[in-house]
Short mmCIF file of C-alpha atoms in Angstrom, two decimals:
data_model
loop_
_atom_site.label_atom_id
_atom_site.label_comp_id
_atom_site.label_asym_id
_atom_site.label_seq_id
_atom_site.Cartn_x
_atom_site.Cartn_y
_atom_site.Cartn_z
CA UNK A 366 -0.08 0.08 0.06
CA UNK A 367 1.44 3.34 -1.15
CA UNK A 368 0.82 6.53 0.87
CA UNK A 369 1.49 10.18 0.10
CA UNK A 370 -0.15 13.37 -1.10
CA UNK A 371 -0.13 12.28 -4.81
CA UNK A 372 -3.21 11.21 -6.94
CA UNK A 373 -4.02 7.77 -7.67
CA UNK A 374 -2.57 7.99 -11.08
CA UNK A 375 0.75 9.49 -9.91
CA UNK A 376 0.95 6.82 -7.22
CA UNK A 377 0.68 4.15 -9.79
CA UNK A 378 3.28 5.69 -12.00
CA UNK A 379 5.78 6.12 -9.08
CA UNK A 380 5.35 2.52 -8.19
CA UNK A 381 5.99 1.45 -11.78
CA UNK A 382 9.43 3.53 -11.48
CA UNK A 383 10.37 1.61 -8.44
CA UNK A 384 9.51 4.17 -5.89
CA UNK A 385 9.62 2.97 -2.27
CA UNK A 386 6.16 2.53 -0.74
CA UNK A 387 5.44 3.41 2.95
CA UNK A 388 4.85 0.12 5.13
CA UNK A 389 1.38 -0.54 6.68
CA UNK A 390 1.29 -0.51 10.41
CA UNK A 391 -1.52 -2.25 12.19
CA UNK A 392 -3.05 0.40 14.44
CA UNK A 393 -3.60 -2.20 17.25
CA UNK A 394 0.13 -3.41 17.17
CA UNK A 395 1.04 -1.59 20.26
CA UNK A 396 -1.56 -3.64 22.11
CA UNK A 397 -0.58 -6.90 20.60
CA UNK A 398 1.13 -8.41 23.61
CA UNK A 399 -2.01 -7.60 25.86
CA UNK A 400 -4.19 -9.24 23.27
CA UNK A 401 -2.16 -12.32 22.98
CA UNK A 402 -1.71 -12.62 26.76
CA UNK A 403 -3.69 -11.34 29.63
CA UNK A 404 -2.23 -8.38 31.69
CA UNK A 405 -1.07 -10.71 34.33
CA UNK A 406 -0.71 -14.59 34.75
CA UNK A 407 0.10 -16.25 38.00
CA UNK A 408 0.69 -19.94 38.70
CA UNK A 409 1.11 -21.68 41.96
CA UNK A 410 3.60 -24.65 41.87
CA UNK A 411 3.69 -27.03 44.71
CA UNK A 412 5.22 -29.90 42.76
CA UNK A 413 8.62 -28.64 41.62
CA UNK A 414 10.31 -28.07 44.89
CA UNK A 415 9.96 -30.23 48.15
CA UNK A 416 10.28 -27.56 50.82
CA UNK A 417 8.62 -24.60 49.11
CA UNK A 418 5.91 -23.20 46.79
CA UNK A 419 6.80 -21.55 43.63
CA UNK A 420 4.96 -18.50 42.62
CA UNK A 421 5.33 -17.56 39.00
CA UNK A 422 4.19 -14.22 37.69
CA UNK A 423 4.00 -13.21 33.98
CA UNK A 424 2.82 -9.68 33.19
CA UNK A 425 3.13 -6.74 30.89
CA UNK A 426 5.86 -4.63 32.45
CA UNK A 427 5.06 -1.32 34.16
CA UNK A 428 6.78 0.90 36.61
CA UNK A 429 6.52 -0.29 40.22
CA UNK A 430 5.18 -3.74 39.40
CA UNK A 431 7.89 -5.58 41.18
CA UNK A 432 7.14 -3.84 44.61
CA UNK A 433 3.41 -4.52 44.06
CA UNK A 434 3.86 -8.13 43.61
CA UNK A 435 6.28 -8.41 46.60
CA UNK A 436 3.74 -6.35 48.66
CA UNK A 437 1.06 -8.83 48.03
CA UNK A 438 3.28 -11.91 48.99
CA UNK A 439 4.36 -10.12 52.21
CA UNK A 440 0.97 -8.98 53.14
CA UNK A 441 -0.02 -12.61 53.19
CA UNK A 442 2.72 -13.29 55.65
CA UNK A 443 4.66 -15.35 53.09
CA UNK A 444 8.35 -15.66 53.41
CA UNK A 445 10.40 -15.24 50.21
CA UNK A 446 13.54 -17.56 50.44
CA UNK A 447 14.65 -17.33 46.74
CA UNK A 448 13.53 -15.21 43.79
CA UNK A 449 14.48 -14.81 40.09
CA UNK A 450 13.36 -11.58 38.37
CA UNK A 451 13.41 -10.34 34.87
CA UNK A 452 11.76 -7.33 33.52
CA UNK A 453 14.05 -6.15 30.64
CA UNK A 454 11.86 -5.02 27.89
CA UNK A 455 8.04 -5.00 27.87
CA UNK A 456 7.55 -8.11 29.87
CA UNK A 457 7.81 -9.00 33.41
CA UNK A 458 8.70 -12.59 34.53
CA UNK A 459 9.18 -13.54 38.31
CA UNK A 460 9.56 -16.64 40.18
CA UNK A 461 9.34 -16.57 43.95
CA UNK A 462 10.17 -19.54 46.36
CA UNK A 463 7.86 -18.92 49.20
CA UNK A 464 6.72 -20.59 52.53
CA UNK A 465 4.22 -19.68 55.23
CA UNK A 466 5.61 -18.35 58.58
CA UNK A 467 6.15 -21.80 59.98
CA UNK A 468 8.38 -22.68 56.88
CA UNK A 469 5.80 -25.06 55.24
CA UNK A 470 4.41 -25.01 51.60
CA UNK A 471 1.48 -22.89 50.84
CA UNK A 472 -1.24 -25.33 50.51
CA UNK A 473 -4.26 -23.57 52.08
CA UNK A 474 -6.79 -23.11 49.32
CA UNK A 475 -7.90 -19.72 50.76
CA UNK A 476 -4.33 -18.29 50.69
CA UNK A 477 -3.69 -19.61 47.02
CA UNK A 478 -7.10 -18.08 46.07
CA UNK A 479 -5.90 -14.77 47.43
CA UNK A 480 -2.54 -14.81 45.55
CA UNK A 481 -4.28 -15.83 42.30
CA UNK A 482 -6.89 -12.98 42.92
CA UNK A 483 -4.33 -10.32 43.79
CA UNK A 484 -1.86 -11.05 41.16
CA UNK A 485 -4.08 -12.27 38.30
CA UNK A 486 -5.43 -10.60 35.34
CA UNK A 487 -8.16 -8.58 37.22
CA UNK A 488 -6.25 -8.23 40.55
CA UNK A 489 -5.94 -5.11 42.57
CA UNK A 490 -2.29 -5.08 43.70
CA UNK A 491 -2.39 -2.01 45.72
CA UNK A 492 -5.44 -2.40 47.83
CA UNK A 493 -4.89 -6.02 49.38
CA UNK A 494 -5.76 -5.60 53.10
CA UNK A 495 -6.95 -2.13 52.93
CA UNK A 496 -10.68 -2.74 51.98
CA UNK A 497 -11.45 -3.92 55.58
CA UNK A 498 -10.09 -0.58 56.94
CA UNK A 499 -11.65 1.89 54.39
CA UNK A 500 -14.41 3.71 55.85
CA UNK A 501 -14.55 2.11 59.23
CA UNK A 502 -11.71 3.64 61.13
CA UNK A 503 -10.01 7.00 61.82
CA UNK A 504 -6.24 6.79 61.18
CA UNK A 505 -3.62 8.94 62.91
CA UNK A 506 -0.11 9.14 61.48
CA UNK A 507 2.48 10.15 63.96
CA UNK A 508 6.16 11.10 63.87
CA UNK A 509 8.51 12.44 66.65
CA UNK A 510 11.51 11.87 68.85
CA UNK A 511 11.55 8.53 70.50
CA UNK A 512 11.80 8.09 74.26
CA UNK A 513 10.96 5.24 76.76
CA UNK A 514 7.22 5.08 77.68
CA UNK A 515 6.11 7.15 74.65
CA UNK A 516 3.79 4.57 73.28
CA UNK A 517 2.10 4.34 76.82
CA UNK A 518 1.58 8.08 76.68
CA UNK A 519 0.04 8.10 73.13
CA UNK A 520 -2.26 5.09 74.13
CA UNK A 521 -3.38 7.07 77.24
CA UNK A 522 -4.25 10.16 75.33
CA UNK A 523 -6.43 7.96 73.02
CA UNK A 524 -8.24 6.28 75.94
CA UNK A 525 -8.92 9.57 77.61
CA UNK A 526 -10.67 10.61 74.53
CA UNK A 527 -12.71 7.41 74.53
CA UNK A 528 -11.03 6.06 71.38
CA UNK A 529 -10.49 2.27 70.87
CA UNK A 530 -7.35 1.09 69.08
CA UNK A 531 -8.51 -1.32 66.37
CA UNK A 532 -5.01 -1.66 64.81
CA UNK A 533 -1.61 0.03 64.97
CA UNK A 534 1.99 -0.36 63.76
CA UNK A 535 4.91 1.43 65.59
CA UNK A 536 8.54 1.54 64.23
CA UNK A 537 11.51 3.22 65.90
CA UNK A 538 14.93 3.90 64.29
CA UNK A 539 17.85 5.60 66.02
CA UNK A 540 16.10 8.53 67.66
CA UNK A 541 12.79 8.54 65.89
CA UNK A 542 9.51 6.84 66.17
CA UNK A 543 6.82 6.70 63.48
CA UNK A 544 3.37 5.04 63.93
CA UNK A 545 0.07 4.54 62.25
CA UNK A 546 -2.88 4.06 64.60
CA UNK A 547 -6.47 3.03 63.41
CA UNK A 548 -9.06 3.99 66.03
CA UNK A 549 -12.88 3.85 66.52
CA UNK A 550 -15.29 5.81 68.51
CA UNK A 551 -15.79 4.03 71.84
CA UNK A 552 -19.42 4.93 71.81
CA UNK A 553 -20.44 4.11 68.27
CA UNK A 554 -17.63 1.67 67.18
CA UNK A 555 -17.50 3.63 64.10
CA UNK A 556 -15.24 6.47 62.68
CA UNK A 557 -14.50 9.56 64.77
CA UNK A 558 -16.02 12.28 62.48
CA UNK A 559 -16.45 15.23 64.64
CA UNK A 560 -13.87 17.75 63.33
CA UNK A 561 -13.50 19.67 66.65
CA UNK A 562 -12.92 16.52 68.57
CA UNK A 563 -10.36 15.21 65.92
CA UNK A 564 -8.49 18.41 66.11
CA UNK A 565 -8.37 18.32 69.93
CA UNK A 566 -7.00 14.70 69.85
CA UNK A 567 -4.55 15.59 67.27
CA UNK A 568 -3.36 18.52 69.35
CA UNK A 569 -2.91 16.32 72.58
CA UNK A 570 -0.99 13.75 70.45
CA UNK A 571 1.29 16.33 69.10
CA UNK A 572 2.08 17.68 72.62
CA UNK A 573 2.90 14.16 73.85
CA UNK A 574 5.14 13.49 70.92
CA UNK A 575 6.97 16.76 71.10
CA UNK A 576 7.77 16.28 74.77
CA UNK A 577 9.82 19.06 76.32
CA UNK A 578 11.78 20.33 73.40
CA UNK A 579 11.41 17.84 70.61
CA UNK A 580 9.85 18.16 67.21
CA UNK A 581 6.66 16.32 66.24
CA UNK A 582 4.33 15.81 63.36
CA UNK A 583 0.76 14.39 63.23
CA UNK A 584 -1.84 13.85 60.56
CA UNK A 585 -5.40 12.45 60.29
CA UNK A 586 -5.53 10.24 57.21
CA UNK A 587 -8.68 10.10 55.07
CA UNK A 588 -7.29 8.03 52.11
CA UNK A 589 -5.67 4.95 53.43
CA UNK A 590 -2.37 3.66 52.06
CA UNK A 591 -0.23 0.56 52.62
CA UNK A 592 1.05 0.73 56.23
CA UNK A 593 4.54 -0.53 55.51
CA UNK A 594 5.00 1.82 52.62
CA UNK A 595 3.84 4.86 54.55
CA UNK A 596 6.00 4.01 57.62
CA UNK A 597 8.92 4.04 55.39
CA UNK A 598 8.02 7.32 54.04
CA UNK A 599 7.54 8.85 57.48
CA UNK A 600 10.80 7.42 58.59
CA UNK A 601 12.45 8.96 55.64
CA UNK A 602 11.10 12.27 56.51
CA UNK A 603 12.18 11.82 60.06
CA UNK A 604 15.88 11.07 58.75
CA UNK A 605 15.65 14.14 56.51
CA UNK A 606 14.89 16.03 59.64
CA UNK A 607 18.34 15.46 60.95
CA UNK A 608 18.74 12.06 62.61
CA UNK A 609 20.34 10.16 59.72
CA UNK A 610 23.79 10.55 61.06
CA UNK A 611 23.26 9.40 64.64
CA UNK A 612 25.76 6.74 65.27
CA UNK A 613 24.63 3.32 66.03
CA UNK A 614 26.27 3.13 69.47
CA UNK A 615 24.02 6.16 70.46
CA UNK A 616 21.11 3.85 69.91
CA UNK A 617 19.64 1.32 72.37
CA UNK A 618 20.27 -1.86 70.09
CA UNK A 619 23.58 -2.73 68.43
CA UNK A 620 22.54 -4.11 65.03
CA UNK A 621 25.11 -5.42 62.37
CA UNK A 622 25.10 -3.15 59.40
CA UNK A 623 24.16 -4.84 56.12
CA UNK A 624 26.94 -5.16 53.49
CA UNK A 625 25.99 -3.17 50.38
CA UNK A 626 28.03 -2.42 47.33
CA UNK A 627 27.19 -0.81 43.90
CA UNK A 628 29.16 -1.30 40.80
CA UNK A 629 28.50 -0.63 37.03
CA UNK A 630 28.47 -3.42 34.62
CA UNK A 631 27.77 -2.60 30.90
CA UNK A 632 24.42 -0.82 30.73
CA UNK A 633 23.41 -1.58 34.40
CA UNK A 634 24.34 -0.67 37.99
CA UNK A 635 24.66 -3.83 40.04
CA UNK A 636 23.63 -3.63 43.55
CA UNK A 637 24.61 -6.35 46.10
CA UNK A 638 23.05 -6.73 49.49
CA UNK A 639 23.92 -9.17 52.22
CA UNK A 640 22.55 -9.08 55.63
CA UNK A 641 20.78 -11.26 58.25
CA UNK A 642 17.50 -12.69 56.79
CA UNK A 643 14.17 -11.76 58.09
CA UNK A 644 10.62 -11.58 57.06
CA UNK A 645 9.77 -8.65 54.60
CA UNK A 646 13.27 -8.01 53.93
CA UNK A 647 12.78 -8.21 50.02
CA UNK A 648 9.90 -5.91 50.35
CA UNK A 649 11.98 -3.35 52.20
CA UNK A 650 14.94 -3.41 49.62
CA UNK A 651 12.53 -3.30 46.62
CA UNK A 652 10.56 -0.54 48.19
CA UNK A 653 13.78 1.51 48.71
CA UNK A 654 14.89 1.23 45.26
CA UNK A 655 11.31 2.09 43.88
CA UNK A 656 11.37 5.07 46.20
CA UNK A 657 14.66 6.19 44.92
CA UNK A 658 13.41 6.04 41.32
CA UNK A 659 15.53 3.02 40.38
CA UNK A 660 14.01 0.42 37.99
CA UNK A 661 14.94 -3.20 38.55
CA UNK A 662 15.67 -5.09 35.29
CA UNK A 663 17.06 -8.39 36.68
CA UNK A 664 17.44 -9.54 40.24
CA UNK A 665 18.06 -12.68 42.26
CA UNK A 666 17.45 -13.40 45.87
CA UNK A 667 19.05 -16.43 47.77
CA UNK A 668 20.22 -17.76 51.12
CA UNK A 669 23.53 -18.03 52.49
CA UNK A 670 22.98 -19.78 55.97
CA UNK A 671 21.27 -17.21 58.18
CA UNK A 672 21.97 -14.49 55.70
CA UNK A 673 20.12 -13.21 52.66
CA UNK A 674 21.96 -12.39 49.53
CA UNK A 675 20.36 -10.05 46.96
CA UNK A 676 21.44 -8.97 43.61
CA UNK A 677 19.72 -6.06 41.64
CA UNK A 678 20.59 -4.89 38.11
CA UNK A 679 19.16 -1.38 38.05
CA UNK A 680 18.99 1.91 36.17
CA UNK A 681 17.54 5.29 37.10
CA UNK A 682 14.04 5.67 35.58
CA UNK A 683 15.71 8.33 33.07
CA UNK A 684 17.65 5.20 31.80
CA UNK A 685 21.05 6.36 33.30
CA UNK A 686 23.40 4.20 35.47
CA UNK A 687 24.71 5.25 38.85
CA UNK A 688 27.77 6.92 37.36
CA UNK A 689 29.01 9.04 40.36
CA UNK A 690 30.06 8.21 43.79
CA UNK A 691 27.29 10.45 45.37
CA UNK A 692 24.67 8.55 43.38
CA UNK A 693 25.91 5.29 44.52
CA UNK A 694 26.21 6.60 48.20
CA UNK A 695 22.55 7.72 48.12
CA UNK A 696 21.42 4.18 47.04
CA UNK A 697 23.60 2.47 49.66
CA UNK A 698 22.31 4.84 52.45
CA UNK A 699 18.73 4.47 51.21
CA UNK A 700 18.96 0.62 51.32
CA UNK A 701 20.69 0.39 54.74
CA UNK A 702 17.92 2.71 56.28
CA UNK A 703 15.19 0.57 54.82
CA UNK A 704 16.68 -2.70 56.11
CA UNK A 705 17.53 -1.39 59.60
CA UNK A 706 14.13 0.34 60.32
CA UNK A 707 12.59 -2.96 60.86
CA UNK A 708 15.41 -4.63 62.59
CA UNK A 709 14.62 -5.29 66.35
CA UNK A 710 17.18 -7.56 67.99
CA UNK A 711 15.44 -7.85 71.28
CA UNK A 712 12.52 -9.68 72.86
CA UNK A 713 9.28 -10.31 71.20
CA UNK A 714 6.20 -10.31 73.50
CA UNK A 715 2.88 -11.35 72.05
CA UNK A 716 -0.27 -11.15 74.27
CA UNK A 717 -3.85 -11.98 73.15
CA UNK A 718 -7.06 -11.55 74.98
CA UNK A 719 -10.49 -9.89 74.92
CA UNK A 720 -10.35 -6.50 73.13
CA UNK A 721 -11.76 -3.48 75.03
CA UNK A 722 -11.15 0.49 75.17
CA UNK A 723 -8.11 1.12 77.03
CA UNK A 724 -6.37 -2.25 76.72
CA UNK A 725 -3.29 -1.03 74.86
CA UNK A 726 -2.90 1.78 77.42
CA UNK A 727 -2.86 -0.62 80.29
CA UNK A 728 -0.50 -2.95 78.73
CA UNK A 729 2.05 -0.41 77.76
CA UNK A 730 1.82 1.33 81.03
CA UNK A 731 3.01 -2.03 82.75
CA UNK A 732 5.76 -2.27 80.29
CA UNK A 733 6.82 1.27 81.07
CA UNK A 734 6.53 0.89 84.72
CA UNK A 735 8.91 -2.11 84.61
CA UNK A 736 11.55 -0.30 82.75
CA UNK A 737 10.91 -1.74 79.24
CA UNK A 738 10.94 0.20 75.93
CA UNK A 739 8.91 -0.59 73.09
CA UNK A 740 11.10 -0.76 70.03
CA UNK A 741 8.36 -2.05 67.55
CA UNK A 742 4.83 -2.91 67.90
CA UNK A 743 1.98 -4.33 65.99
CA UNK A 744 -1.72 -4.23 67.27
CA UNK A 745 -4.43 -6.19 65.50
CA UNK A 746 -8.11 -6.82 66.54
CA UNK A 747 -11.01 -8.92 65.30
CA UNK A 748 -13.90 -10.98 66.67
CA UNK A 749 -13.68 -9.45 69.97
CA UNK A 750 -10.05 -10.27 70.37
CA UNK A 751 -6.97 -8.23 70.45
CA UNK A 752 -3.33 -9.48 69.58
CA UNK A 753 -0.57 -7.20 70.72
CA UNK A 754 3.05 -7.95 69.69
CA UNK A 755 5.67 -5.85 71.17
CA UNK A 756 9.50 -5.97 70.55
CA UNK A 757 10.87 -4.70 73.84
CA UNK A 758 14.22 -4.19 75.50
CA UNK A 759 15.38 -2.94 78.84
CA UNK A 760 15.86 0.83 79.01
CA UNK A 761 19.09 0.32 81.06
CA UNK A 762 20.59 -1.88 78.31
CA UNK A 763 20.70 -5.14 80.21
CA UNK A 764 19.36 -8.41 78.54
CA UNK A 765 16.01 -9.68 79.41
CA UNK A 766 15.60 -12.64 81.41
CA UNK A 767 14.62 -15.36 78.79
CA UNK A 768 14.99 -18.10 81.38
CA UNK A 769 12.10 -16.78 83.61
CA UNK A 770 10.16 -16.02 80.40
CA UNK A 771 10.36 -19.54 78.98
CA UNK A 772 9.59 -21.29 82.28
CA UNK A 773 6.34 -19.28 82.55
CA UNK A 774 5.42 -20.05 78.93
CA UNK A 775 5.80 -23.82 79.57
CA UNK A 776 3.80 -23.70 82.80
CA UNK A 777 0.91 -21.26 81.88
CA UNK A 778 1.11 -20.73 78.26
CA UNK A 779 -1.89 -22.72 77.22
CA UNK A 780 -4.20 -20.77 79.57
CA UNK A 781 -2.64 -17.43 79.57
CA UNK A 782 -2.37 -16.89 75.73
CA UNK A 783 1.09 -15.30 75.68
CA UNK A 784 4.24 -16.13 73.83
CA UNK A 785 7.65 -14.67 74.29
CA UNK A 786 10.76 -15.19 72.18
CA UNK A 787 13.96 -13.58 71.10
CA UNK A 788 13.39 -11.34 67.98
CA UNK A 789 15.61 -13.46 65.89
CA UNK A 790 13.64 -16.58 66.78
CA UNK A 791 10.34 -14.70 65.97
CA UNK A 792 11.64 -14.03 62.63
CA UNK A 793 12.04 -17.73 61.86
CA UNK A 794 9.47 -19.34 64.30
CA UNK A 795 10.17 -22.87 63.05
CA UNK A 796 13.68 -22.83 64.79
CA UNK A 797 14.13 -23.72 68.49
CA UNK A 798 13.85 -20.78 70.90
CA UNK A 799 17.21 -19.30 71.68
CA UNK A 800 18.16 -18.37 75.26
CA UNK A 801 20.62 -15.69 76.40
CA UNK A 802 22.31 -14.61 79.42
CA UNK A 803 19.93 -13.51 82.28
CA UNK A 804 19.94 -10.45 84.29
CA UNK A 805 16.39 -8.82 84.26
CA UNK A 806 13.45 -10.55 85.96
CA UNK A 807 10.27 -10.60 83.85
CA UNK A 808 7.98 -12.82 85.91
CA UNK A 809 6.11 -9.98 87.65
CA UNK A 810 5.71 -8.14 84.41
CA UNK A 811 3.84 -11.08 82.74
CA UNK A 812 1.68 -11.54 85.89
CA UNK A 813 0.53 -7.91 85.74
CA UNK A 814 -0.05 -8.16 81.82
CA UNK A 815 -1.98 -11.38 82.03
CA UNK A 816 -4.26 -9.94 84.76
CA UNK A 817 -5.09 -7.06 82.37
CA UNK A 818 -5.64 -9.28 79.35
CA UNK A 819 -8.00 -11.50 81.22
#
């Protein structure tokens, strides 16, 4: 087919003279890959490997899709032990080796259905887990200087204002704390909608966070976002506020720093990460790269004993590699911060019991009065039950008495609904509980906590 501004006769004459004709392009060519294949295909393979489930995802490539897929898997409490990622070009192909939190294959039909629904052709990658919260709760985002007993003070403010904590997540890193708290009105069990009341609660929370001379920031959230992503963003703002260079020895917990290198290889910058493995590690590293506007073209994740080894072939979204030392340093710092924010090498205390207004306030008060600092926390409720998980340490720096804790768990655990373990063991619950040296009695604390829960 010939094209141009000539008449039909002139075009025929030109064709006879051997003139070059314009090629014909199908106007639907750009969507050919999507018409041949669905937008996303996911398969769950429990036959290939004897000790894990393979989740295979094929999809048309788009910015941020790797983070969205990893987010779905981690939101379902799946542990990624290996991964092979390729998205160079217009197609995205991933294979993830996953297990449940106990190290078993994923065989539960409901979980498999959730994976297929979330990652399939009609899945909604960004909203998994948010539907249950949207419209039912009022969410507060908080950021300020960390100090012992701060969570107890925050909880007390909410209790005094007749708010029930339905869910919460708290992170601390170096000198800063960030938390997202979902509350309901104690009288109606619905959202707190009165603007004047909300403004008063927010002002009180800001005063608590500010303390005597600290800075603080609070916000009431109307459009809920993914909690882990948002906590990373809040912590990034905190670091930008000036605590990024606080030395590790100034912090309560001494945590081994991850080994991170960046080198250029052909058309990519190669990022290598080696650190102690833990749940959600892949999510945290992929999030950091995505937030720093880095596109991942190829990647692999593997295990080396207790360590995770990750390799990412990246470029900036503008197509450039990391050609300067400043650019490489920025990526290294961003990855290190994202990894360390969720590390809590301390004791994990889980308490479950009947949900009621003021429960979180009472539990955190007992922890504070007995000289324990909450380094990280997660609160969930449902069906009239509350499950509170606290990562705690002694404010004086002494190790917690794990021997007393284990003795109490063995004798009364079935009746009292509590579980205590070292943080490293909680990361891999299928491993035997590790004990440490003892110098701090925990028996009286558990007795008070259990009397509150029941």
